[in-house]
XYZ file of C-alpha atoms in Angstrom:
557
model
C 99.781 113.045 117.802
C 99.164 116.458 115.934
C 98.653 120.201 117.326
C 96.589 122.411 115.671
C 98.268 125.180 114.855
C 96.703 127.733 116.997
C 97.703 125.409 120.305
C 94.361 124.827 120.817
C 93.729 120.967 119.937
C 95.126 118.053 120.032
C 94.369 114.803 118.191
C 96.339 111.528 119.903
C 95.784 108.234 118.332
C 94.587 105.623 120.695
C 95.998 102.342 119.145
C 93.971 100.077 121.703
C 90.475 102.039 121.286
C 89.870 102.555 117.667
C 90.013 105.804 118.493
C 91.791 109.158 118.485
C 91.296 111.824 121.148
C 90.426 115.341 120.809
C 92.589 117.544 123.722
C 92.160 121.111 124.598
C 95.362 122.792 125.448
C 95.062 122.006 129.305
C 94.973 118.223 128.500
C 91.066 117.208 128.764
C 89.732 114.871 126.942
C 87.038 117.260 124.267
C 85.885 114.296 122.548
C 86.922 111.071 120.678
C 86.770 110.415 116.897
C 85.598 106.531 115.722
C 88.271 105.495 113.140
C 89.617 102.386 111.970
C 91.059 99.059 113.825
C 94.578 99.881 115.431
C 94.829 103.943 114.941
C 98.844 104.401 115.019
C 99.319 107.921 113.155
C 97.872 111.006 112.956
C 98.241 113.809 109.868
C 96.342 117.499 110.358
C 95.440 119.117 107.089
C 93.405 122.059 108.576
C 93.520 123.924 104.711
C 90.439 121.106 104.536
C 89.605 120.683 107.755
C 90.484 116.766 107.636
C 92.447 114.701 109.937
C 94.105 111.372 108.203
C 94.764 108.419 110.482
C 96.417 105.564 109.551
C 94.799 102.448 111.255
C 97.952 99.820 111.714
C 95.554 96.696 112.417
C 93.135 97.567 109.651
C 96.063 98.124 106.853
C 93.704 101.596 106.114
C 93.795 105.077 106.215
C 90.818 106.928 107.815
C 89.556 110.602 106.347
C 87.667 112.856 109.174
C 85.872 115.482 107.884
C 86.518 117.755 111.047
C 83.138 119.713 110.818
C 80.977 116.931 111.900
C 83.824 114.052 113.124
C 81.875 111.641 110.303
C 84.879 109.283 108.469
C 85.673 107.696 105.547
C 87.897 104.720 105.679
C 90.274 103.535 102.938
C 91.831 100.386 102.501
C 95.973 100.581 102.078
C 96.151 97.280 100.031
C 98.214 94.196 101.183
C 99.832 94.033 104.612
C 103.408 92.528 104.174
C 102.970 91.459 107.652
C 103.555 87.856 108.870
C 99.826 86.025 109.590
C 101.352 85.169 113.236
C 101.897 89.069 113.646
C 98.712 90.617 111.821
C 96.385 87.805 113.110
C 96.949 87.716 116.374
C 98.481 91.513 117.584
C 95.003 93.129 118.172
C 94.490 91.119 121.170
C 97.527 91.876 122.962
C 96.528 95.911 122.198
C 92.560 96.352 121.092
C 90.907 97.019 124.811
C 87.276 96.381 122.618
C 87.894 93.439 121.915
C 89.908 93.091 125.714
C 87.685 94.648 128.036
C 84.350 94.835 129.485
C 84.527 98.807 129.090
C 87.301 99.212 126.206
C 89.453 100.862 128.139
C 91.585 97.743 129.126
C 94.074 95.564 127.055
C 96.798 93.188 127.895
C 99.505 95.868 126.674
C 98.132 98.212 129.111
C 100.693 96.824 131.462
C 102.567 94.464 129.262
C 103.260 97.827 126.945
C 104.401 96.705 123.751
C 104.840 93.533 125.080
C 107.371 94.355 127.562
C 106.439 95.656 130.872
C 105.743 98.407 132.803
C 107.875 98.540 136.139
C 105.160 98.216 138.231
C 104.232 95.462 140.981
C 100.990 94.561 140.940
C 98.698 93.190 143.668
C 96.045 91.057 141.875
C 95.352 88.137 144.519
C 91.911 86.801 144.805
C 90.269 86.329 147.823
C 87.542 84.129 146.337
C 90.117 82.075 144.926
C 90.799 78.595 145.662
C 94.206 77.272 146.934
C 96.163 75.065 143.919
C 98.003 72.022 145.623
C 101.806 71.635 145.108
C 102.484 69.699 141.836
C 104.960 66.938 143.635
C 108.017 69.118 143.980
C 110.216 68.556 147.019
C 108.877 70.472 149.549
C 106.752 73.013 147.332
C 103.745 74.429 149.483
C 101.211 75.164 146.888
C 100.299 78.424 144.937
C 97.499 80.404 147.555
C 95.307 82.587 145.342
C 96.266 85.998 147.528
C 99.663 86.236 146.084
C 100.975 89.525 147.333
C 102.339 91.900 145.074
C 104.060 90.915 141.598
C 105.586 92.869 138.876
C 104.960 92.780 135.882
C 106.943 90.421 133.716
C 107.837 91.322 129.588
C 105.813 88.816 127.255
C 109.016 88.907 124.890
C 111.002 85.398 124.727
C 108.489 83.181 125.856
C 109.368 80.167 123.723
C 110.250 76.778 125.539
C 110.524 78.751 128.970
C 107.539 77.387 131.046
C 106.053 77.281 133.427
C 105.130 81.155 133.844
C 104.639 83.671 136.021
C 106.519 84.170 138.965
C 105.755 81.209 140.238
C 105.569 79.329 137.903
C 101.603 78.905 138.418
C 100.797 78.749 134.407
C 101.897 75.790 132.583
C 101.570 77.279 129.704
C 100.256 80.587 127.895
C 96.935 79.221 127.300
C 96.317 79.434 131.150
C 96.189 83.079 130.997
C 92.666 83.194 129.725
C 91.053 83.501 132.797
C 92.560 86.830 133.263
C 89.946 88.548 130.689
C 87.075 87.627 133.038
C 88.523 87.843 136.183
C 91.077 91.070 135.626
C 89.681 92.904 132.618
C 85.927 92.470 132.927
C 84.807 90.371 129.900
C 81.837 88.312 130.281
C 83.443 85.115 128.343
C 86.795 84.279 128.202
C 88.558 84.239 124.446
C 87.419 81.522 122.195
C 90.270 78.824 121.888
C 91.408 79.952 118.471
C 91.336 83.513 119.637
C 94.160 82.158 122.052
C 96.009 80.628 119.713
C 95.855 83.353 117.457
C 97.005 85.487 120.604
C 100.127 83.030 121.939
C 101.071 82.501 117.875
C 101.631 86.308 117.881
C 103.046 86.805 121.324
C 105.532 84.230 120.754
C 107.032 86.466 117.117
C 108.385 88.842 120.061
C 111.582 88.786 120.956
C 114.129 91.093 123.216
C 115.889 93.587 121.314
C 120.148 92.881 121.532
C 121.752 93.482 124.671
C 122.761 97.440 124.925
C 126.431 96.113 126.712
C 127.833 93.974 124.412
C 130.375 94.811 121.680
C 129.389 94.229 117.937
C 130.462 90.628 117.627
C 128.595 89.681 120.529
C 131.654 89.379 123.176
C 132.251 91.654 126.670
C 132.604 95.068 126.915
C 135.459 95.633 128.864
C 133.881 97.377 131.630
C 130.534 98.129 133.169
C 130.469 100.739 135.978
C 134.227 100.036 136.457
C 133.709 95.948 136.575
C 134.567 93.071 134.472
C 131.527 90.999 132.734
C 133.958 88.685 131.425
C 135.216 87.583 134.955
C 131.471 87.553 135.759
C 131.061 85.376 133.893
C 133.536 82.704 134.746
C 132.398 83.446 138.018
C 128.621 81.929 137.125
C 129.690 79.247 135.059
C 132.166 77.800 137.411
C 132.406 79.987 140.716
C 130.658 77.710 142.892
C 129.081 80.389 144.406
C 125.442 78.948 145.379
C 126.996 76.742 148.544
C 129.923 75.127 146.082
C 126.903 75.158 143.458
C 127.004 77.008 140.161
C 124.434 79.982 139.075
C 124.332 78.345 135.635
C 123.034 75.029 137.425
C 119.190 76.436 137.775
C 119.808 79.637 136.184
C 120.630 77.627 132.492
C 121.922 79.089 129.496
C 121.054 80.260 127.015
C 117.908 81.995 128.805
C 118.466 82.295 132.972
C 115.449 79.704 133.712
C 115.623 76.002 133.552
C 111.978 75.294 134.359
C 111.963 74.028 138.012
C 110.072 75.552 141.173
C 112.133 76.077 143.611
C 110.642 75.752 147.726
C 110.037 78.780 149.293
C 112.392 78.119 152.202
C 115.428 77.422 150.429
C 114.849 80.915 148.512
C 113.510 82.247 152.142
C 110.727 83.670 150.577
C 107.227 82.777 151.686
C 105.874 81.049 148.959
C 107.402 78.788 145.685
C 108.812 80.783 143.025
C 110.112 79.633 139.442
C 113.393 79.844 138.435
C 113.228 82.869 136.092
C 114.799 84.057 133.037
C 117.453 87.087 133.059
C 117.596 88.129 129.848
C 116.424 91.537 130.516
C 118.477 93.061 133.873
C 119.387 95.646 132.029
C 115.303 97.261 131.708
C 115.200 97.269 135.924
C 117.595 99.726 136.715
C 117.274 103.309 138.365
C 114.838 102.076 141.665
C 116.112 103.330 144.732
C 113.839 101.848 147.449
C 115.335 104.689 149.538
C 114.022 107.832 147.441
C 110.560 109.296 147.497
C 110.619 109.444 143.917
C 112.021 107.144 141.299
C 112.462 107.121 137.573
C 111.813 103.700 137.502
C 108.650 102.171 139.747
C 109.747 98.721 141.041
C 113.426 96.603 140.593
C 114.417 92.901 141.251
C 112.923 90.206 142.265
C 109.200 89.298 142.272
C 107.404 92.122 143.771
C 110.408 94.454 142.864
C 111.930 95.251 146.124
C 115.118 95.160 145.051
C 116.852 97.940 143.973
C 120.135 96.853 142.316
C 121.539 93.548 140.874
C 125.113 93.926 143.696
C 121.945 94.721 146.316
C 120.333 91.198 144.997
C 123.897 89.522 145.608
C 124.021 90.133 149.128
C 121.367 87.227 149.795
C 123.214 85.398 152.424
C 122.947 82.166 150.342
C 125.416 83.713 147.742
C 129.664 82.958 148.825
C 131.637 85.740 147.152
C 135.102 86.316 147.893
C 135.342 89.891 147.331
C 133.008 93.030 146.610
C 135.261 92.395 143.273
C 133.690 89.386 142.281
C 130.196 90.453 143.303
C 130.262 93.204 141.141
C 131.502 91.358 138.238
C 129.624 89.372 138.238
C 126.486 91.848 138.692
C 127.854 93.523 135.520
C 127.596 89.960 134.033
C 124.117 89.916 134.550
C 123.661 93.858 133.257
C 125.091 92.171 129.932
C 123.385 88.636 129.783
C 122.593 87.941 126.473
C 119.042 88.381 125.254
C 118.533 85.798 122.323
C 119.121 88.480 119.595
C 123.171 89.218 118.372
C 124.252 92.380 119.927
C 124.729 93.365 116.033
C 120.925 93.205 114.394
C 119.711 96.809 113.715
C 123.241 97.907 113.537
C 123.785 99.868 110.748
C 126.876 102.223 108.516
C 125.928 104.376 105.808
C 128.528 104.926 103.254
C 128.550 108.319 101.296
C 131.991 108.060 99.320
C 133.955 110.179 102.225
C 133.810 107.963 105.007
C 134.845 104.317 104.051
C 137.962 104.210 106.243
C 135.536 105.448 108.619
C 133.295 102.990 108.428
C 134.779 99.928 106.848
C 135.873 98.187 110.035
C 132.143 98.092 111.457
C 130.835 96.944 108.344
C 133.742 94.210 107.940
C 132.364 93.088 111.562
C 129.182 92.231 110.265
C 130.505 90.677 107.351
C 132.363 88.381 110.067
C 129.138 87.794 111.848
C 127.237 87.339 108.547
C 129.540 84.755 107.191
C 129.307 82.784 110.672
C 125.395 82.426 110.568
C 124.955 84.968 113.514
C 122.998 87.530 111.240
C 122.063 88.217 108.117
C 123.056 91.320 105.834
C 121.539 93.860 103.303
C 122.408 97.148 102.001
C 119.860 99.649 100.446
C 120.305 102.712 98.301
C 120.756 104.322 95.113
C 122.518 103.159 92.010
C 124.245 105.846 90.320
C 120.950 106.099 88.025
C 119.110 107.317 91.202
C 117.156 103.962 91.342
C 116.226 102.421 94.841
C 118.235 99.306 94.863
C 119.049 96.238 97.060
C 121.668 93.836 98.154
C 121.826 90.757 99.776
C 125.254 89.134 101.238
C 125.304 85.689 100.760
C 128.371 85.016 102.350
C 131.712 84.161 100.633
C 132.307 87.863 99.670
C 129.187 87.760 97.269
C 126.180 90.554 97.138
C 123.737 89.544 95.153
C 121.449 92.166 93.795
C 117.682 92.924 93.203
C 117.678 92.403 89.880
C 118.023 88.471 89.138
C 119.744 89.161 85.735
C 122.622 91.425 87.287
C 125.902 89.433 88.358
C 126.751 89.754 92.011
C 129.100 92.391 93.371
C 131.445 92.712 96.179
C 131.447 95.016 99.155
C 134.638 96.998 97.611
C 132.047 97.742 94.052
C 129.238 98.544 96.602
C 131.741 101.472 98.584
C 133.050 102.252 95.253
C 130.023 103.445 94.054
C 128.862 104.782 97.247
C 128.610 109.136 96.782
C 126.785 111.856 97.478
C 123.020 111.546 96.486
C 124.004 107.694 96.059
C 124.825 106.468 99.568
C 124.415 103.366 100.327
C 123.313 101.777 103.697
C 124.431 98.437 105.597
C 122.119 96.975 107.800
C 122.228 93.389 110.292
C 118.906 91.793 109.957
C 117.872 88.352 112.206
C 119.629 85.539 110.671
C 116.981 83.900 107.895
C 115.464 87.412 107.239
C 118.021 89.024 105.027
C 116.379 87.647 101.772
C 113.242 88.844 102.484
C 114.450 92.419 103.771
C 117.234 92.463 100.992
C 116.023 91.703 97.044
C 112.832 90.260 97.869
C 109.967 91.951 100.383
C 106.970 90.171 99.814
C 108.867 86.661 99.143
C 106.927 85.331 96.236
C 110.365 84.704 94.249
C 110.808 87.559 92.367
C 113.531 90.231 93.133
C 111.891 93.520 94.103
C 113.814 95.278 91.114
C 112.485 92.973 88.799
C 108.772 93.516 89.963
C 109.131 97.538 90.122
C 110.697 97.307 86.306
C 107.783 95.875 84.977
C 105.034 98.021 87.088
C 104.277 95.281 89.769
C 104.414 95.911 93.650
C 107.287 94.308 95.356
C 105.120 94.242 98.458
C 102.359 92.449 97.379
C 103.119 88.414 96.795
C 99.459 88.653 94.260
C 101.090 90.864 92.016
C 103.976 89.330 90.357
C 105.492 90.224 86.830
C 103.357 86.782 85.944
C 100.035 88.633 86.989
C 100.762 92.279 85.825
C 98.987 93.213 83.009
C 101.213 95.970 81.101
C 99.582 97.107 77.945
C 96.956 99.816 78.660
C 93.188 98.337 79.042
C 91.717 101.806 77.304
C 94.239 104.402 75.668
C 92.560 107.101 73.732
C 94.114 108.404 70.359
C 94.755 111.993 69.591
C 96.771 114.721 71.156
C 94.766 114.677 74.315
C 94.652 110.684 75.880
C 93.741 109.118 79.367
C 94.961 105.451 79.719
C 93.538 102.944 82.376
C 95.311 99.356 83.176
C 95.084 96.547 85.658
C 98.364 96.813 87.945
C 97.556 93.885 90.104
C 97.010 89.973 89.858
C 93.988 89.047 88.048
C 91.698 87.811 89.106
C 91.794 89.230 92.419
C 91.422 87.258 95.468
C 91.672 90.858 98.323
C 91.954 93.939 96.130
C 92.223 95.118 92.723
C 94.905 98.056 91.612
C 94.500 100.288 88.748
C 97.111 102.499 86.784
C 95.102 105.670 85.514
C 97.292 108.475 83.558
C 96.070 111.502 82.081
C 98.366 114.134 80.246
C 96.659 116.595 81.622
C 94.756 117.952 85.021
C 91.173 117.424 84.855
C 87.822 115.906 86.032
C 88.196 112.093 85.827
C 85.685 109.675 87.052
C 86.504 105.601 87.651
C 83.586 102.995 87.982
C 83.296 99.556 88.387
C 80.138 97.645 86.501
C 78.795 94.238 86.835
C 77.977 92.137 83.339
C 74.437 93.773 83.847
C 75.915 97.046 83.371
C 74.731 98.131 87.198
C 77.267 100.441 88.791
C 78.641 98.630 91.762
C 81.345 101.067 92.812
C 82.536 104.567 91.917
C 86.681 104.604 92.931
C 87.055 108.027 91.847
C 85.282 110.910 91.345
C 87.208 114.532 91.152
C 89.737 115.978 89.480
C 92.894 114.178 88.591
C 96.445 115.667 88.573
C 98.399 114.981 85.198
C 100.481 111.892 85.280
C 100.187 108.320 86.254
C 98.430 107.537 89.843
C 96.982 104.245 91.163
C 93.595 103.212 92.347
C 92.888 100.672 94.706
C 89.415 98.471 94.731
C 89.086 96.242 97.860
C 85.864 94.402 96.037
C 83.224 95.538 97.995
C 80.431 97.617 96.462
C 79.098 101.525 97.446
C 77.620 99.453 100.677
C 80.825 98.262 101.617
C 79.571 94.748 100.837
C 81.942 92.424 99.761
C 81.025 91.623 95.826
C 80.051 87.959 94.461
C 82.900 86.086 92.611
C 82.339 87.274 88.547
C 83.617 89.512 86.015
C 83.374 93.038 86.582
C 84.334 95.909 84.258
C 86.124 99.001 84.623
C 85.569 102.707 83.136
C 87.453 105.434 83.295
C 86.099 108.847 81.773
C 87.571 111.913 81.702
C 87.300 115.133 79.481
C 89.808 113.868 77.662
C 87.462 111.264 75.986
């Protein structure tokens, strides 16, 4: 969001509207400003009176003239994003595409794919009762359900059935819920699903906040041991002489089986679910008017603690000791992703013995396949460079023609106004995130040498066109060249330099000569900038497939 600067307004972007709000200083809603697909960021300029906002589904950045709320929207270029990601996220978050009235969207409740803490009572009266599937002893799933909480959509893969109660074979079976909960007249188109459970299944829990670097125990949580915990759920025989780990399976909590309502003495079948996320339920108190946190354990969140959850009579412990262990177990169980991805240690040339022991962790975990590795920073020319550890000691570099190093060179040359940064990635990413962003096989170094973009896999050093397209003679020049692959299959890129401010105009012509675009019209710092075509004329239609032309003028000649 962004505050005028008299206190007066307040522009919020609305990711799931295509829209960003207008407050007054009292919080009501003044009015609402039609932007681009996914608005995610919001920049003031009130010298002009214009509001940028950078649309995150569209990959563009609209300009609001603030006088009149009209917009102009400009495409970014490539997004780097995986297809399963930018395909399919809009329908987890857009509430127009969602919604009968827009102002609904799965993430509403499931926000950002997690959850919201809040049990929900969504039975339908007009429903019709499902049979039991042939379980022992499973009554059925009745369509008035009672109250349910809402579960995170992260980690889904392999752990059907879902829901609660394990109602939903599979993810597909949630279509129903845009008619009946969120008002559209149709359900999603098939491939709309698909696109939706392809991107819901890229999510993942982030690592587990009470483990140690290397993945193993803390020593305590809340004065009890997770290690004994855990002994105590592999092999405790606490269930009746049963083990937890018998229908609560590694490596996720949930094995797949519905288990009878009266053996859980519940009224009504519930799935064994996953645990991988006791940590986000803490903080209810079903005893306080008020609570930071709206619902806790268990289906419909009545629950207020894990050692509360323990006391089911169908649990044995031995001790309050071995109940709270193994609670703290559970605070700790491990969510899919190393306790180490996302850490990070920058060094600046003072701090090595500082830091060296974290970063010699990772290099543990790296070399054992848990996670991958990178550094970023500067060289000692000031250049943005990479590094990718590919185990054995070895770092290679983003330049394909420079040996590799080791991580004693790397802190060697770390310094002041060269620091360098060591990050975990997921295991398989590291290349990507490391020496090569865009993976089209060519190190990002290499690509930025020679004027390509290292996150676009269309413009390569094989595609970029160096030599200038026009360069004037004489002691005042303007030079125009092609920066991006050609021909151009989503956007063209153009370099434009002039050695000195002034009025510069660029145009793009058919092989009639028509005009079918004007990039750029207005005055043009001195220096090098780039311009972006996204091949669609002054209509916004997209062009045919042909040979177009280029000119740049300028004052200059």
């Amino acid at each position: 969001l962004e505050v005028s600067s008299g206190g007066t307004e307040i522009y919020v972007a609305a990711l799931g509207s295509r829209k960003v709000g207008v407050l007054d200083a009292a919080g009501n809603i003044v009015r609402r400003i039609d932007v681009g697909d996914g608005p995610a960021g919001v920049a003031l300029d009130e010298t002009r009176n214009r509001l940028y906002v950078v649309n995150r589904f569209a990959s563009s950045l609209s300009v609001v003239d603030l006088t009149d709320d009209s917009s102009v929207e400009v495409p970014l270029g490539f997004d780097p994003s995986h297809p399963d990601i930018r395909d399919g996220r809009a329908l987890l978050y857009d509430g127009e595409l969602s919604s009968a009235h827009g102002d609904l969207a799965c993430a509403t409740c499931h926000i950002f794919g997690g959850m919201d803490n809040i049990a929900w009572d969504l039975g339908d009266p007009t429903g019709a009762f499902v049979p039991p599937g042939g379980g022992l002893g499973l009554q059925g799933f009745h369509p008035m359900k009672g109250p349910m909480t809402t579960q995170s959509l992260k980690g889904l893969t392999s752990t059907e059935p879902l829901h609660w109660r394990g109602d939903r074979a599979g993810f597909q079976d949630f279509n129903g819920a845009f008619t009946s909960l969120m008002g559209r007249t149709s359900q999603l188109t098939s491939g709309e699903m698909q696109l939706f459970e392809d991107f819901v299944l890229t999510m993942a829990y982030p690592p587990s906040p009470f483990r140690n670097l290397d993945g193993s125990h803390l020593p305590s949580i809340n004065g009890a041991d997770p290690a004994s915990g855990e002994s105590l759920y592999l092999t405790g025989g606490l269930v009746g002489g049963l083990e937890c780990v018998s229908c609560h399976a590694l490596p996720t909590g949930e094995n797949g089986l519905i288990i009878p309502a009266v053996a859980l003495q519940e009224d009504q079948d519930m799935v064994v679910p996953q645990l991988r996320n006791m940590y986000e339920k803490t903080r209810f108190d079903e005893t306080a008017g008020t609570n930071v946190r709206g619902f806790g354990y268990t289906h419909d969140g009545a629950i207020d603690d894990l050692f509360t959850f323990l006391d089911f009579s169908g649990f044995n412990f031995n001790s309050t000791a071995d109940q709270e262990d193994v609670a703290a177990f559970l605070m700790a169980f491990e969510t899919g992703t190393h306790a180490a991805v996302g850490a990070q240690w920058t060094m600046d040339g003072t701090n090595e013995p500082a830091g060296i022991g974290r970063v010699n962790t990772l290099v543990a975990e790296a070399d054992a396949g848990l996670i991958g590795l990178i550094a970023k920073g500067r060289d000692g020319s000031g250049e943005p460079r990479g590094w990718v550890y590919e185990t054995g000691g070895n770092w290679q570099p983003d330049r394909a023609a420079e040996p590799v190093t080791t991580l004693g060179a790397l802190n060697a040359a770390a310094a002041d106004g060269a620091e360098i940064t060591f990050t975990a990635v997921l295991p398989g990413e590291q290349f990507r995130l490391g020496v090569d962003r865009d993976e089209d096989t060519y190190l990002d170094r290499d690509e930025i040498d020679v004027g390509a973009d290292p996150y676009d896999p269309l413009s390569t050093p094989a595609t970029v066109v160096g030599a200038p397209l026009i360069a004037a003679s004489g002691p005042a020049s303007a030079e125009l060249w092609l920066k991006g692959a050609n021909p151009a299959r989503s956007a063209s890129r153009f370099g434009v330099r002039l050695d000195r401010r002034g009025p510069a105009r660029l145009e793009v012509f058919d092989v009639t000569g028509r005009r079918v675009r004007t990039l750029f019209n207005g005055v043009q710092p001195a220096g090098a900038a780039e311009r972006n075509w996204d091949l669609r004329d002054a209509a916004g239609r997209p062009v045919s497939a042909g040979l177009y032309f280029v000119r740049l003028t300028s004052d200059h000649g």
